[in-house]
Short mmCIF file of C-alpha atoms and ligand atoms in Angstrom, two decimals:
data_model
loop_
_atom_site.label_atom_id
_atom_site.label_comp_id
_atom_site.label_asym_id
_atom_site.label_seq_id
_atom_site.Cartn_x
_atom_site.Cartn_y
_atom_site.Cartn_z
CA GLN A 1 153.15 89.84 -51.34
CA ALA A 2 153.90 87.90 -47.84
CA LYS A 3 154.64 84.35 -50.19
CA SER A 4 156.29 86.18 -52.57
CA SER A 5 158.42 87.65 -49.78
CA GLY A 6 159.73 83.28 -49.20
CA ARG A 7 160.20 82.31 -45.10
CA ASN A 8 161.05 86.07 -43.72
CA MET A 9 157.10 86.04 -43.96
CA TYR A 10 156.91 84.33 -40.39
CA ALA A 11 158.80 87.39 -39.16
CA TYR A 12 157.58 91.12 -40.89
CA TYR A 13 154.09 89.15 -40.04
CA HIS A 14 154.61 88.16 -36.49
CA PRO A 15 152.81 91.70 -34.88
CA CYS A 16 149.73 90.26 -35.58
CA LEU A 17 149.77 86.69 -35.46
CA THR A 18 148.05 85.06 -32.14
CA GLN A 19 150.25 83.04 -30.37
CA LYS A 20 149.64 79.99 -30.96
CA ALA A 21 150.20 80.94 -34.89
CA SER A 22 153.17 82.12 -35.16
CA HIS A 23 154.46 79.26 -32.31
CA PHE A 24 152.88 77.10 -35.20
CA LEU A 25 154.68 79.13 -37.93
CA MET A 26 158.29 78.78 -36.02
CA ARG A 27 157.10 75.04 -35.84
CA GLU A 28 156.92 74.94 -39.65
CA ARG A 29 159.86 76.67 -39.66
CA GLU A 30 162.05 73.98 -37.69
CA LEU A 31 160.59 71.26 -38.94
CA TYR A 32 161.80 72.16 -42.34
CA GLN A 33 165.73 72.71 -40.99
CA ALA A 34 164.82 69.68 -38.79
CA LEU A 35 165.24 67.69 -42.82
CA GLU A 36 168.13 69.64 -44.18
CA ARG A 37 170.61 69.57 -41.32
CA ASN A 38 169.14 65.24 -41.65
CA GLU A 39 167.56 64.99 -37.79
CA PHE A 40 165.06 62.64 -38.77
CA ILE A 41 165.23 59.49 -38.27
CA LEU A 42 163.15 56.66 -38.35
CA HIS A 43 162.91 54.03 -35.45
CA TYR A 44 160.25 50.28 -37.17
CA GLN A 45 157.95 48.62 -34.64
CA PRO A 46 158.50 44.13 -36.40
CA GLN A 47 154.65 43.02 -37.60
CA PHE A 48 154.86 38.83 -36.43
CA SER A 49 152.19 36.29 -38.57
CA SER A 50 150.00 35.12 -36.19
CA SER A 51 150.55 31.15 -38.27
CA ASP A 52 154.45 31.81 -36.57
CA ARG A 53 155.53 34.97 -34.59
CA LYS A 54 157.66 34.73 -36.82
CA VAL A 55 158.02 39.26 -38.30
CA THR A 56 156.83 39.55 -41.81
CA SER A 57 157.42 43.37 -42.58
CA VAL A 58 158.35 46.35 -40.72
CA GLU A 59 156.97 50.01 -40.07
CA ALA A 60 158.25 52.85 -39.77
CA LEU A 61 158.02 55.83 -37.78
CA ILE A 62 159.28 58.95 -37.66
CA ARG A 63 161.56 60.47 -35.65
CA TRP A 64 163.13 63.75 -34.42
CA GLN A 65 166.06 62.97 -33.12
CA HIS A 66 166.02 67.45 -31.64
CA PRO A 67 169.89 68.63 -30.82
CA GLU A 68 167.99 69.75 -27.43
CA LYS A 69 165.63 68.89 -26.52
CA GLY A 70 165.81 65.04 -27.43
CA LEU A 71 163.67 62.20 -29.11
CA LEU A 72 160.82 63.65 -30.30
CA PHE A 73 157.56 62.21 -31.93
CA PRO A 74 155.74 62.43 -35.14
CA SER A 75 152.85 63.99 -32.46
CA GLU A 76 155.44 67.27 -32.71
CA ILE A 77 156.55 66.98 -35.85
CA ILE A 78 153.17 65.24 -38.15
CA PRO A 79 150.45 67.81 -37.08
CA VAL A 80 152.41 70.48 -37.89
CA ALA A 81 153.93 69.29 -41.27
CA GLU A 82 150.48 68.63 -42.75
CA SER A 83 148.00 71.78 -43.04
CA SER A 84 152.14 72.94 -45.33
CA LYS A 85 153.24 70.82 -48.74
CA LEU A 86 156.85 70.59 -46.09
CA MET A 87 154.88 66.81 -45.85
CA VAL A 88 155.29 65.99 -49.25
CA GLU A 89 159.10 66.19 -48.44
CA ILE A 90 159.17 64.86 -44.76
CA GLY A 91 157.22 61.83 -46.57
CA ASN A 92 159.14 61.55 -49.01
CA TRP A 93 162.67 61.47 -46.99
CA VAL A 94 160.34 58.65 -45.22
CA LEU A 95 160.20 56.57 -49.03
CA ALA A 96 163.56 56.98 -49.27
CA GLU A 97 165.11 56.18 -46.05
CA ALA A 98 162.81 53.24 -45.10
CA CYS A 99 163.71 52.42 -48.83
CA ARG A 100 167.16 52.83 -48.32
CA GLN A 101 167.35 50.16 -45.24
CA LEU A 102 165.52 47.61 -46.86
CA ASN A 103 168.10 47.30 -49.46
CA VAL A 104 170.56 47.10 -45.99
CA TRP A 105 169.08 44.11 -44.17
CA ARG A 106 168.88 42.46 -47.36
CA SER A 107 172.17 42.23 -48.02
CA GLU A 108 172.34 41.19 -44.04
CA GLY A 109 170.30 37.69 -45.52
CA LEU A 110 167.34 39.18 -44.75
CA SER A 111 165.35 38.74 -47.90
CA ASP A 112 161.93 37.95 -47.47
CA LEU A 113 161.42 41.06 -45.00
CA GLY A 114 158.40 43.73 -46.14
CA ILE A 115 158.54 47.58 -44.91
CA ALA A 116 155.31 49.20 -44.38
CA VAL A 117 155.55 53.19 -44.93
CA ASN A 118 152.99 55.15 -43.96
CA MET A 119 151.93 58.21 -46.11
CA SER A 120 150.20 61.58 -45.50
CA ILE A 121 147.09 62.05 -48.10
CA ARG A 122 149.90 65.32 -49.47
CA GLN A 123 151.57 62.41 -50.72
CA PHE A 124 149.19 61.08 -52.77
CA SER A 125 148.12 64.89 -54.64
CA ASP A 126 151.81 64.60 -56.03
CA ALA A 127 151.34 63.04 -58.92
CA ARG A 128 155.65 62.51 -58.92
CA LEU A 129 154.47 59.75 -55.95
CA THR A 130 154.59 57.17 -58.78
CA LYS A 131 157.62 58.09 -60.50
CA LEU A 132 159.20 57.87 -57.01
CA ILE A 133 158.73 55.04 -55.49
CA ASP A 134 159.99 53.25 -58.80
CA GLN A 135 162.70 55.37 -59.12
CA LEU A 136 163.46 53.89 -55.12
CA LEU A 137 162.19 50.44 -55.70
CA HIS A 138 165.39 50.68 -58.82
CA GLN A 139 167.99 52.21 -57.27
CA TYR A 140 167.51 49.77 -54.26
CA GLY A 141 166.29 46.67 -55.78
CA LEU A 142 164.00 46.47 -54.34
CA PRO A 143 160.42 43.70 -55.32
CA ALA A 144 157.67 45.84 -56.45
CA HIS A 145 155.87 43.63 -53.24
CA SER A 146 158.09 44.16 -50.30
CA LEU A 147 156.69 47.83 -50.10
CA GLU A 148 153.37 48.81 -48.42
CA LEU A 149 151.69 52.26 -48.58
CA GLU A 150 149.09 52.69 -45.55
CA ILE A 151 146.69 55.26 -46.18
CA THR A 152 144.01 56.15 -43.72
CA GLU A 153 140.71 55.89 -44.22
CA SER A 154 140.13 59.18 -44.12
CA CYS A 155 142.19 59.48 -47.57
CA LEU A 156 139.79 57.57 -49.49
CA GLN A 157 136.56 59.18 -49.15
CA ASP A 158 139.45 62.55 -49.74
CA ASP A 159 138.78 63.57 -53.60
CA LEU A 160 142.13 64.63 -53.86
CA VAL A 161 143.05 61.10 -53.37
CA ASP A 162 143.07 60.09 -57.22
CA ASN A 163 141.01 55.83 -57.07
CA ALA A 164 143.82 56.12 -60.79
CA HIS A 165 146.86 56.72 -58.71
CA LEU A 166 145.87 54.21 -56.08
CA ARG A 167 145.74 51.64 -59.07
CA GLU A 168 148.84 53.19 -60.53
CA LEU A 169 150.79 51.64 -57.53
CA GLU A 170 148.39 48.63 -57.37
CA LYS A 171 149.52 47.81 -60.74
CA SER A 172 153.36 48.18 -60.44
CA GLY A 173 152.47 45.53 -56.92
CA ILE A 174 153.17 47.75 -54.46
CA SER A 175 150.53 46.13 -50.99
CA ILE A 176 147.83 49.47 -49.74
CA SER A 177 147.12 49.07 -46.69
CA ILE A 178 144.62 51.00 -44.46
CA ASP A 179 145.62 52.05 -41.25
CA ASP A 180 143.45 53.39 -38.15
CA PHE A 181 140.75 51.66 -39.28
CA GLY A 182 137.43 51.66 -38.09
CA THR A 183 138.65 55.44 -36.86
CA GLY A 184 136.99 56.71 -39.57
CA TYR A 185 133.94 57.03 -42.18
CA SER A 186 134.56 53.56 -43.45
CA CYS A 187 133.34 53.52 -46.77
CA MET A 188 132.46 49.72 -47.40
CA SER A 189 133.04 50.64 -51.19
CA SER A 190 135.79 52.33 -51.36
CA LEU A 191 137.00 48.29 -50.25
CA LYS A 192 135.15 46.71 -52.92
CA ASN A 193 136.44 49.55 -55.09
CA LEU A 194 139.38 49.95 -54.17
CA PRO A 195 143.42 47.90 -55.01
CA ILE A 196 143.81 47.02 -51.01
CA HIS A 197 145.68 44.23 -49.74
CA LYS A 198 145.20 45.06 -46.02
CA LEU A 199 143.41 46.26 -42.74
CA LYS A 200 144.93 47.51 -39.61
CA ILE A 201 142.55 47.09 -36.65
CA ASP A 202 143.03 50.80 -34.54
CA ARG A 203 144.49 50.31 -31.16
CA SER A 204 141.46 52.33 -30.03
CA PHE A 205 139.20 49.08 -30.45
CA ILE A 206 142.34 46.70 -29.76
CA LYS A 207 143.04 48.28 -26.42
CA ASP A 208 140.25 46.32 -23.88
CA ILE A 209 139.73 43.57 -25.64
CA PRO A 210 138.38 41.08 -24.27
CA HIS A 211 136.80 43.52 -21.64
CA ASP A 212 134.82 44.81 -23.61
CA LYS A 213 132.26 42.68 -25.52
CA ASN A 214 131.85 46.18 -27.55
CA ASP A 215 135.38 45.91 -28.74
CA CYS A 216 135.18 43.08 -29.07
CA ALA A 217 132.34 42.42 -31.37
CA ILE A 218 134.07 45.43 -33.41
CA ALA A 219 136.92 43.34 -33.72
CA SER A 220 135.91 40.67 -35.14
CA ALA A 221 133.69 41.91 -37.08
CA ILE A 222 136.77 43.16 -38.55
CA LEU A 223 137.94 40.32 -39.22
CA ALA A 224 135.32 38.27 -40.86
CA LEU A 225 134.50 41.83 -43.19
CA GLY A 226 138.90 41.26 -44.22
CA LYS A 227 138.11 37.32 -44.67
CA GLU A 228 135.37 38.17 -46.92
CA LEU A 229 136.82 41.06 -48.35
CA ASN A 230 139.87 38.25 -49.08
CA LEU A 231 142.23 41.59 -47.43
CA LYS A 232 145.10 40.28 -44.42
CA VAL A 233 143.35 41.75 -40.73
CA VAL A 234 146.69 42.76 -38.42
CA ALA A 235 145.83 44.36 -35.76
CA GLU A 236 147.49 47.01 -33.84
CA GLY A 237 148.35 47.31 -30.14
CA ILE A 238 148.91 44.77 -28.52
CA GLU A 239 149.62 44.40 -24.97
CA PHE A 240 148.90 41.36 -23.38
CA PRO A 241 148.45 37.88 -24.16
CA GLU A 242 144.52 37.76 -23.69
CA GLN A 243 144.76 40.02 -26.79
CA VAL A 244 146.69 37.30 -28.69
CA ASP A 245 144.50 34.90 -27.93
CA PHE A 246 140.93 37.06 -28.37
CA LEU A 247 142.42 37.36 -32.30
CA ASP A 248 143.85 34.26 -32.49
CA ALA A 249 141.34 32.78 -31.95
CA HIS A 250 139.03 34.67 -34.66
CA GLY A 251 141.59 34.21 -37.60
CA CYS A 252 143.20 37.57 -36.81
CA ASP A 253 146.65 37.09 -39.65
CA GLU A 254 148.86 39.67 -38.21
CA PHE A 255 150.22 41.07 -35.05
CA GLN A 256 152.01 44.55 -34.09
CA GLY A 257 151.93 45.80 -30.41
CA PHE A 258 154.90 45.99 -27.06
CA LEU A 259 154.40 42.86 -26.58
CA PHE A 260 155.82 42.24 -29.59
CA SER A 261 158.01 45.21 -29.55
CA LYS A 262 158.36 48.39 -29.22
CA PRO A 263 159.86 50.61 -32.58
CA VAL A 264 163.64 50.07 -32.75
CA LEU A 265 167.11 51.05 -34.23
CA PRO A 266 167.95 49.09 -37.78
CA GLY A 267 169.88 47.12 -35.82
CA LYS A 268 167.01 45.53 -33.12
CA ILE A 269 165.40 44.59 -35.88
CA THR A 270 168.53 42.55 -37.64
CA GLU A 271 169.13 40.48 -34.24
CA LEU A 272 165.57 39.54 -33.79
CA ILE A 273 164.79 38.48 -36.52
CA LYS A 274 168.39 36.27 -36.94
CA SER A 275 167.43 35.23 -33.47
CA GLN A 276 164.49 33.68 -35.23
CA ALA A 277 164.87 30.03 -35.59
CA ASN A 278 165.68 28.67 -39.48
CA TYR A 279 165.90 31.85 -40.83
CA HIS A 280 167.13 32.03 -43.63
P1 C2E B 1 150.65 54.31 -36.74
O1 C2E B 1 150.48 54.86 -37.75
O2 C2E B 1 149.38 54.18 -36.75
O3 C2E B 1 151.22 54.24 -35.87
C1 C2E B 1 150.73 53.35 -34.42
C2 C2E B 1 151.49 54.16 -33.44
O4 C2E B 1 151.36 53.42 -32.23
C3 C2E B 1 152.91 54.67 -33.76
O5 C2E B 1 152.66 55.94 -32.46
C4 C2E B 1 153.46 53.15 -32.71
O6 C2E B 1 154.99 53.78 -31.37
C5 C2E B 1 152.10 53.28 -31.04
N1 C2E B 1 152.07 51.38 -30.60
C6 C2E B 1 151.73 50.77 -31.15
N2 C2E B 1 152.20 50.07 -31.13
C7 C2E B 1 151.56 50.19 -30.26
C8 C2E B 1 151.37 49.47 -28.67
O7 C2E B 1 151.29 48.22 -28.30
N3 C2E B 1 151.13 50.21 -27.15
C9 C2E B 1 150.56 51.56 -27.66
N4 C2E B 1 150.24 52.30 -26.39
N5 C2E B 1 151.08 51.92 -29.22
C10 C2E B 1 151.68 51.52 -29.81
P2 C2E B 1 154.09 56.85 -32.90
O8 C2E B 1 155.57 55.96 -33.73
O9 C2E B 1 153.65 57.75 -32.31
O10 C2E B 1 153.59 57.32 -34.33
C11 C2E B 1 151.79 57.49 -34.14
C12 C2E B 1 151.51 58.31 -35.33
O11 C2E B 1 152.24 58.50 -36.11
C13 C2E B 1 150.59 56.63 -36.44
O12 C2E B 1 150.58 56.42 -36.62
C14 C2E B 1 151.01 57.53 -37.87
O13 C2E B 1 150.06 57.80 -38.05
C15 C2E B 1 152.02 58.20 -37.25
N6 C2E B 1 153.19 58.52 -38.52
C16 C2E B 1 154.35 57.98 -38.16
N7 C2E B 1 155.79 58.23 -38.76
C17 C2E B 1 154.99 58.97 -40.20
C18 C2E B 1 155.11 58.85 -41.35
O14 C2E B 1 156.87 58.93 -41.84
N8 C2E B 1 154.77 60.06 -41.68
C19 C2E B 1 153.23 60.42 -42.32
N9 C2E B 1 152.01 60.35 -42.85
N10 C2E B 1 152.34 59.96 -40.86
C20 C2E B 1 153.55 58.93 -40.20
MG1 MG B 2 150.95 53.19 -39.89
MG1 MG B 3 147.47 52.61 -37.02
MG1 MG B 4 146.88 55.22 -34.75
#
């Protein structure tokens, strides 16, 4: 009954809901509106190769340009969206916008740039994902290897994520990374069995390097694991040169963090890459 009455259900149930729940439904409705009104934007944070310190790819991070509240961060968007199919719609918008922007950068001469998109587990349970991605790559003339999907460890152990689905994507040449690596229930067998290309060491393990011996041990263990399994390893959340020294010494492939660059608007990425020596 409530379902068939669509969006009016919010008003209908309002008196019975706790304040928290009604606030949540209100936020959900605002997010739908934001999508319709095109208020989401993407910022991009570059990832740098450890070998030459040049930008290899950028990670797309969602922002909400709110008409009254200003720029809002994912913490105001994702937790609310995750609980409904809204996450699939927002996630698909992010994918499409990221592909559109990569096409613009490529037309500006940044032909080697890759793009990483954060994926929600809900997007993987949508059977149309592979088709959508194929369509976007085709529409924007992008090589499959320029697109990287970031998934979290919880996606891997959940039955919702069909391994066949991941394999299908991987077969088309897209690369897959595990985000926030080390914070979930790291499942070593999934590293062995699934088509994964990259591990991103979570910021929580990077933060206190080189002072915290445990964090140093965890980070170097992840780097060793990546090397043995032939996976690239990226460190997230780098803020200090001492962290870079440690990570460099332990064979980290790529760096990402405020020390190198905050997430920025697309134009800044163009500037940054063009200012690097002999880009082509
Ligand atoms: P994430 O994918 O692990 O992204 C990295 C987050 O760390 C970003 O926060 C980034 O701004 C922040 N960060 C990067 N370098 C540093 C640093 O040096 N120091 C500190 N303190 N922070 C740093 P942001 O943009 O707030 O995003 C938070 C999370 O929201 C992301 O974590 C990701 O899980 C999620 N997210 C963002 N965009 C999307 C999206 O389009 N779809 C989905 N499903 N999730 C998204
Ligand atoms: Mg990420
Ligand atoms: Mg992360
Ligand atoms: Mg994180």
